Structures are given as C-alpha cells and as structure tokens.
XYZ file of C-alpha atoms in Angstrom:
391
model
C -63.298 -69.220 103.331
C -63.723 -72.573 101.595
C -61.661 -74.861 99.304
C -60.917 -78.388 98.694
C -57.324 -78.411 99.814
C -55.890 -76.254 102.211
C -51.707 -76.146 101.934
C -49.642 -74.919 104.756
C -46.393 -73.571 103.547
C -45.764 -71.275 100.517
C -42.290 -72.768 99.796
C -41.571 -74.782 96.359
C -43.215 -77.993 97.492
C -46.797 -76.206 98.605
C -46.551 -73.816 95.513
C -45.922 -76.834 93.177
C -48.832 -79.063 94.415
C -51.032 -75.892 94.377
C -49.970 -75.332 90.634
C -50.399 -79.014 89.437
C -53.872 -79.339 91.054
C -55.277 -76.141 89.811
C -54.423 -77.233 86.198
C -56.662 -79.931 86.878
C -59.325 -77.886 88.285
C -58.766 -78.989 91.899
C -59.000 -75.796 94.478
C -56.413 -74.776 96.853
C -55.571 -72.261 98.995
C -51.678 -71.858 100.361
C -51.062 -70.414 103.566
C -47.396 -68.992 104.138
C -46.131 -67.760 107.336
C -43.535 -65.346 105.862
C -43.682 -62.761 103.188
C -42.753 -63.617 99.468
C -39.707 -61.763 99.564
C -38.526 -63.563 102.739
C -39.201 -67.200 101.012
C -37.348 -65.996 97.684
C -34.420 -64.752 100.045
C -33.823 -68.368 101.229
C -30.600 -69.780 99.621
C -31.142 -73.548 99.056
C -29.929 -76.342 96.644
C -29.976 -76.169 93.220
C -29.543 -79.582 91.690
C -32.967 -80.978 90.111
C -33.311 -84.579 89.482
C -34.848 -85.741 86.374
C -38.246 -86.468 87.828
C -38.496 -83.046 89.487
C -37.572 -81.232 86.334
C -40.451 -83.411 84.573
C -42.733 -82.132 87.478
C -41.918 -78.451 86.662
C -42.655 -78.949 82.851
C -46.143 -80.590 83.994
C -46.978 -77.741 86.103
C -46.356 -75.094 83.043
C -43.266 -73.847 84.989
C -40.433 -75.376 83.191
C -39.601 -72.815 80.421
C -37.174 -70.795 82.163
C -35.739 -73.554 83.887
C -35.319 -75.154 80.492
C -33.408 -71.923 78.762
C -31.604 -71.053 81.980
C -30.802 -73.984 83.762
C -27.731 -76.082 83.037
C -27.770 -79.831 82.050
C -25.050 -81.713 84.095
C -24.438 -85.347 82.759
C -21.870 -85.840 85.500
C -19.784 -84.555 88.519
C -16.261 -84.756 89.923
C -14.934 -85.981 93.193
C -11.855 -85.369 94.453
C -9.846 -87.776 96.986
C -6.718 -85.765 98.436
C -6.150 -84.077 95.174
C -7.021 -86.845 92.652
C -9.953 -85.909 90.572
C -12.208 -88.348 88.917
C -15.441 -87.782 87.103
C -18.858 -89.753 87.751
C -20.477 -89.921 84.289
C -24.009 -89.806 85.213
C -25.349 -90.004 81.688
C -23.544 -93.462 80.928
C -23.959 -95.196 84.191
C -27.593 -94.188 84.581
C -29.061 -95.206 81.077
C -28.874 -91.678 79.639
C -30.384 -89.465 82.551
C -28.924 -86.304 83.841
C -29.530 -83.409 86.275
C -30.474 -79.883 85.983
C -28.698 -77.107 87.955
C -30.973 -74.395 88.663
C -31.370 -72.437 91.765
C -34.028 -72.904 94.235
C -34.807 -69.224 94.539
C -35.510 -69.182 90.589
C -37.565 -72.139 90.768
C -39.616 -70.578 93.369
C -40.012 -67.366 91.775
C -41.207 -69.513 88.678
C -43.798 -71.236 90.897
C -45.051 -67.948 92.389
C -45.342 -66.144 89.038
C -47.534 -69.065 87.714
C -49.726 -69.258 90.580
C -50.276 -65.395 90.339
C -50.950 -65.677 86.685
C -53.508 -68.289 87.131
C -55.043 -66.337 90.100
C -53.962 -68.739 92.882
C -54.829 -68.154 96.236
C -51.691 -67.641 98.110
C -51.907 -65.789 101.360
C -48.564 -64.533 103.080
C -47.786 -63.387 106.391
C -50.207 -65.762 108.287
C -49.878 -66.150 112.108
C -50.991 -68.714 114.570
C -52.244 -71.271 112.136
C -54.080 -73.972 113.766
C -55.399 -77.129 112.278
C -58.740 -78.808 113.470
C -60.703 -81.743 113.221
C -58.012 -83.737 111.350
C -58.982 -87.323 112.461
C -62.878 -87.105 113.008
C -65.700 -87.958 110.832
C -66.307 -84.387 110.012
C -64.330 -82.296 107.466
C -61.168 -80.503 108.825
C -60.689 -76.782 109.106
C -57.822 -74.394 109.615
C -57.423 -71.157 111.335
C -55.348 -68.374 111.286
C -54.747 -64.891 112.500
C -54.843 -62.015 110.372
C -54.288 -58.684 112.553
C -56.940 -58.869 115.349
C -59.288 -61.206 113.113
C -59.502 -64.989 113.309
C -59.875 -66.235 109.843
C -61.376 -69.932 109.111
C -60.886 -72.146 106.079
C -63.100 -75.237 105.610
C -61.567 -77.863 103.283
C -61.490 -81.480 102.510
C -57.867 -82.265 103.147
C -54.689 -80.201 104.741
C -51.350 -80.756 103.151
C -48.457 -79.916 105.630
C -45.627 -78.559 103.473
C -44.600 -75.978 106.240
C -40.884 -77.424 107.172
C -39.427 -78.998 110.025
C -40.507 -76.299 112.573
C -44.164 -75.836 111.119
C -47.314 -76.656 112.735
C -48.411 -79.503 110.732
C -46.098 -82.330 112.220
C -46.925 -81.025 115.496
C -50.633 -81.414 115.164
C -49.997 -85.078 115.077
C -50.460 -86.687 118.459
C -47.258 -87.994 120.093
C -48.438 -91.239 120.265
C -49.081 -91.616 116.770
C -46.045 -90.203 115.330
C -42.451 -92.026 115.231
C -39.586 -89.721 114.989
C -36.003 -90.947 113.611
C -33.251 -88.659 113.937
C -29.452 -88.757 113.211
C -27.312 -85.742 113.973
C -23.820 -85.362 112.172
C -20.818 -83.861 114.531
C -20.231 -81.080 111.607
C -21.939 -78.723 109.530
C -21.564 -77.007 106.160
C -20.430 -73.213 105.984
C -21.581 -71.971 102.900
C -20.898 -69.009 100.717
C -22.522 -67.354 97.624
C -20.303 -65.185 95.572
C -20.734 -63.450 92.298
C -17.636 -65.178 90.737
C -17.428 -67.481 87.482
C -17.846 -71.315 88.936
C -14.358 -73.018 89.146
C -15.653 -76.152 87.186
C -18.439 -76.656 84.639
C -19.690 -79.529 86.881
C -19.836 -79.937 90.695
C -16.925 -81.136 92.605
C -17.254 -83.206 95.672
C -14.005 -83.091 97.610
C -12.785 -85.570 100.243
C -9.489 -84.063 102.075
C -7.743 -84.772 105.346
C -8.779 -81.195 106.018
C -12.377 -81.890 105.628
C -15.090 -81.824 103.088
C -15.519 -79.397 100.718
C -18.105 -78.787 97.649
C -17.803 -76.565 94.405
C -21.372 -75.657 93.114
C -22.872 -73.045 90.932
C -26.186 -71.478 90.355
C -25.305 -69.887 87.079
C -22.168 -68.856 84.982
C -21.910 -65.841 87.161
C -22.770 -66.996 90.573
C -21.079 -69.668 92.477
C -21.731 -71.454 95.676
C -19.179 -73.170 97.695
C -19.205 -75.042 101.051
C -16.549 -76.392 103.710
C -17.155 -78.840 106.405
C -16.785 -76.921 109.734
C -17.133 -77.996 113.587
C -20.696 -77.373 114.763
C -18.701 -75.007 117.326
C -18.023 -72.671 114.633
C -19.892 -69.552 113.757
C -20.131 -67.451 110.804
C -18.366 -64.495 112.421
C -15.489 -66.963 112.835
C -14.945 -66.847 109.358
C -13.873 -63.987 107.134
C -14.117 -64.202 103.236
C -10.333 -64.418 102.860
C -10.287 -67.441 105.557
C -13.048 -69.204 103.721
C -11.260 -68.942 100.276
C -7.856 -69.991 101.871
C -9.344 -72.977 103.418
C -11.675 -74.084 100.215
C -8.501 -73.773 98.078
C -6.391 -75.807 100.829
C -9.207 -78.751 100.393
C -9.126 -78.661 96.415
C -6.691 -80.133 93.910
C -3.899 -77.745 93.088
C -5.107 -77.268 89.433
C -8.508 -76.708 90.830
C -7.302 -74.002 93.455
C -5.027 -72.434 90.866
C -8.038 -71.366 88.737
C -10.473 -70.435 91.649
C -11.922 -66.830 91.142
C -12.495 -65.449 94.629
C -14.653 -62.347 95.480
C -16.976 -60.726 98.392
C -19.576 -63.316 99.682
C -23.030 -61.961 99.150
C -24.468 -64.836 101.368
C -22.673 -66.890 104.071
C -24.459 -69.422 106.604
C -23.394 -72.492 108.507
C -26.053 -75.420 108.448
C -25.653 -78.349 110.834
C -25.996 -81.581 109.003
C -28.985 -83.690 110.335
C -31.249 -86.743 108.938
C -34.826 -86.763 110.046
C -37.870 -88.841 109.137
C -41.451 -88.830 110.909
C -43.696 -91.813 110.134
C -46.532 -91.930 109.168
C -46.832 -89.088 106.733
C -50.735 -89.093 107.017
C -53.002 -88.685 109.780
C -56.703 -88.604 109.129
C -57.072 -85.689 106.808
C -53.584 -84.325 107.121
C -50.747 -85.184 104.684
C -47.239 -84.483 105.239
C -44.794 -83.235 102.517
C -41.213 -82.185 102.154
C -39.192 -81.018 105.218
C -42.110 -81.308 107.476
C -41.444 -85.045 107.311
C -38.057 -85.601 106.339
C -34.723 -83.834 106.173
C -31.330 -85.225 104.792
C -27.844 -84.021 104.621
C -27.379 -82.001 101.524
C -24.631 -84.180 100.459
C -26.452 -86.224 97.865
C -28.807 -83.282 96.470
C -31.953 -85.255 97.935
C -33.798 -82.533 99.941
C -35.724 -80.753 97.425
C -35.847 -83.831 95.183
C -37.462 -85.771 97.943
C -39.898 -83.194 98.496
C -40.707 -83.196 94.925
C -41.577 -87.059 95.132
C -44.017 -86.571 97.847
C -45.797 -83.776 95.824
C -45.899 -86.267 92.705
C -47.702 -88.969 95.035
C -50.126 -86.165 96.378
C -50.707 -84.879 93.012
C -51.995 -88.000 91.643
C -53.599 -89.296 94.828
C -55.772 -86.131 94.633
C -56.205 -86.521 91.006
C -57.664 -89.937 91.147
C -59.771 -88.900 94.289
C -61.362 -85.927 92.713
C -61.554 -86.808 88.926
C -61.725 -90.726 89.401
C -63.642 -91.412 92.944
C -60.337 -93.687 93.405
C -58.685 -93.061 97.181
C -56.167 -95.933 96.579
C -53.528 -93.277 96.286
C -54.375 -91.343 99.291
C -54.615 -94.654 101.677
C -51.416 -95.858 100.322
C -49.433 -92.226 100.117
C -47.651 -92.801 103.641
C -46.460 -96.064 102.669
C -45.164 -95.240 99.252
C -43.596 -91.961 100.092
C -41.681 -93.137 103.201
C -40.382 -95.975 100.936
C -38.798 -93.649 98.544
C -38.030 -91.363 101.715
C -36.079 -94.006 103.355
C -33.932 -94.695 99.935
C -33.127 -90.878 99.722
C -32.047 -91.386 103.553
C -29.832 -94.159 102.765
C -28.055 -92.448 99.722
C -27.422 -89.463 101.507
C -26.117 -91.067 104.451
C -23.914 -93.180 102.230
C -22.532 -89.921 100.370
C -22.007 -88.273 103.651
C -20.221 -91.000 105.257
C -18.019 -91.568 101.884
C -16.741 -87.917 101.531
C -16.610 -86.394 105.242
C -13.702 -86.527 107.644
C -15.333 -87.557 110.979
C -13.719 -86.550 114.355
C -11.892 -88.985 116.193
C -12.690 -91.783 113.670
C -10.796 -95.081 114.436
C -8.029 -96.043 111.917
C -10.246 -99.089 110.855
C -13.187 -97.057 109.848
C -10.780 -94.656 108.021
C -9.598 -97.642 105.850
C -13.000 -98.665 105.322
C -13.856 -95.243 104.229
C -10.730 -95.294 101.640
C -11.673 -98.828 100.532
C -15.217 -97.603 99.689
C -14.018 -94.739 97.512
C -11.377 -97.022 95.708
C -13.918 -99.834 95.041
C -16.813 -96.975 93.614
C -14.243 -96.105 90.840
C -13.386 -99.849 90.296
C -16.708 -101.079 89.581
C -19.363 -100.263 86.914
C -21.921 -101.298 89.113
C -20.970 -99.293 92.230
C -20.935 -96.227 89.778
C -24.093 -97.464 88.299
C -25.911 -97.338 91.794
C -24.579 -93.828 92.650
C -25.693 -92.650 89.420
C -29.042 -94.087 89.707
C -29.719 -92.522 93.210
C -28.150 -89.055 92.080
C -30.171 -88.537 89.009
C -33.378 -89.739 90.827
C -35.291 -92.939 91.479
C -38.413 -93.483 89.781
C -41.479 -92.151 91.459
C-alpha cells in the first residue's frame, strides 16, 4: 500500500489527525494493534479543554459533543471538609471546559472516519518502522496472519501510546527520557449512578485524595488515592464507597448515590517526557511521547495540542510547500508539554497526601492551598492552565 502519512495508533489522537487531514485532501492510513471494541472499551478522562473542543468541531465531529457534553464553568476543591469553588469562566476571561467521555469522543471519530471511507486497519501485529532517518522515504510493515504487509509513505506519526513501537524506534543515543513516579495510584470506579455534584470535586483530606467526576447525568466516575501495593481485589464496592465518603465533606457524602461498579481499576501516577518528539520522518504524539498524572486533566488535552501542531504543519507542507511547522514541531510541542507537566505536578502536589511527608512540607502544602483562594492572580493561573493554554 501507499499513502502520504502512516499513523501508528487508532486511539483518539491518531483518529483525530487522520480525520483532520482527510478533510484537507491529505491521505492517511491508521494502524491499530487492537480491535475497535477494545479501543472503545478503555475508560479514560472526560474533561476537554477549550482548544480540544474546537479541534473536534473543526474535524466535523463535534455535533454529539455539543449536544450531550456538559459545559463546566468551574469546579470545587474540598480541603478537609471545607468546600470552595474555582470559577473558571471568571478567572480565565470567559473560557470553560467540556465534560464528555473519551469513549464517546473516540466513537465519534471512528464514525467520521468510516463515513469518509477512511483507512483504519485493526488487529495489526509486529509493526516495524523502516528508513526513518535516511534520504529515502520511510516505510512500515505489519503482519496480517501469515502475510507481511508493506506501506510506503512520506511520514510516520507515532500515536501508539507509552508501550508502542514508535518511540522505541528512535535510537537510545538520540532519545532523552525524563520520568517521575509518584508513591501512590488512583483507584477508579465507574457506576451507573447520578453524579454527586454538578461540577467536579477535588478533595484533599488527611486520609488521602479523592475526585468526584462524571461522564453524564446517569454515569459517575470516582477516584480515591491508594498505595501502590493495593490491588483491585482488595477493594469491594462497599469498601470503596465507605472510603470515598470519609474523604468528602459531610454534606457531599450524605447525598452520594452508590451502586455496583461497572468498571474498577487502579492506575499508578507517573510523569514522563521523551525528547525530541521528531526523528527524521517520525513524529511522536500523545502518550508515545509524554504522560502526566490525571490530576490536572492534561493527558488527552496535551495529546490534542500535538495533533494541532502536526495538523497545521502537514497542511503547510502539502498545501503550501512550507516545512517550517515540521521543522519546529518538536520544539513547539515540547514547550507546551512541559507547561502541562508543571501544572499536573503542581495539582498533584497540592492535593495528595504523600507518605512520610515532613511537617515542614505539610505546612507548605496547607499554605499553598490557602494562598490559592486568597489571590485572584493565583486563581487566574489555575484557571488559565485548566481550561487550556493557547496552542
């Protein structure tokens, strides 16, 4: 096969780039390791920053998001039972976020690619990237049963996640990796229950962090901070609900609707960045290049900024003959990635209970939270980052 751009990874990043480029007449083929059902079964974040929502609309995939998604103009922070609201709209100059599940977003992108006759190939195995940094053009191979299939292309986009083949195709002496591992994880439960609050609640308590989130008015997503040694099997539904209530303000816990979990998992918290995000004709995007803790809702949104830069760079290349965007991609993407890293680290440090934390550090954490709500400038900084920095 032959195409202009071969995209490795059929998650929201790869599908969105394929959809955007297709609307400009630029050919793509998307290779996905798993089935469509598997991709749609992954439970992920659902808070979309302003720029991400605009990209969905530009891709022609925003209709259901605009109809079913919820506009949130703020969220609440609980500090050992004291609840205070962050007014995003006021402190960001009028911006807000959209709460819309990643599963639904991905479904919309899949439907759009199918309607356009897009080339998305699932269940591919043994993907290998060839001639990425030579004078010739790159090519990609994968196995389909007993057959090896070859795709010739101009560029390869690695949107295949942290464990994918794309980043691993860059030589070790070229790549620099930065990583921070946190000493805890998030135990998350999805339940078919009415959300406890119209907006998200980030709860800091002496027992540890908790988050009350939602996917819709009948689907709730809750998290509690747990030690890395914990396993899902250690937590019954009843134990989870009891612990969640203990970390929330009394008035919130009293109205919490509980029910059977329809999904339960533990995710360790990690920060990761790989530099550079381009090597020859390979461009990394999303989790293939960077991961953030979910505290600041930057993961999917950081991937969207990568796609924004790649989309415009590829348009300039193919439609204008201008390679400036391609040449500057890694530098521009990483500048925004590191700002997202900083914000996610700050939110995580602000709200979690760290094991064996010295008294001095605890007092600083308390002071930081108190300062946040005493300063319009501090709240403006939080709101600006939460709704999304400019691309």
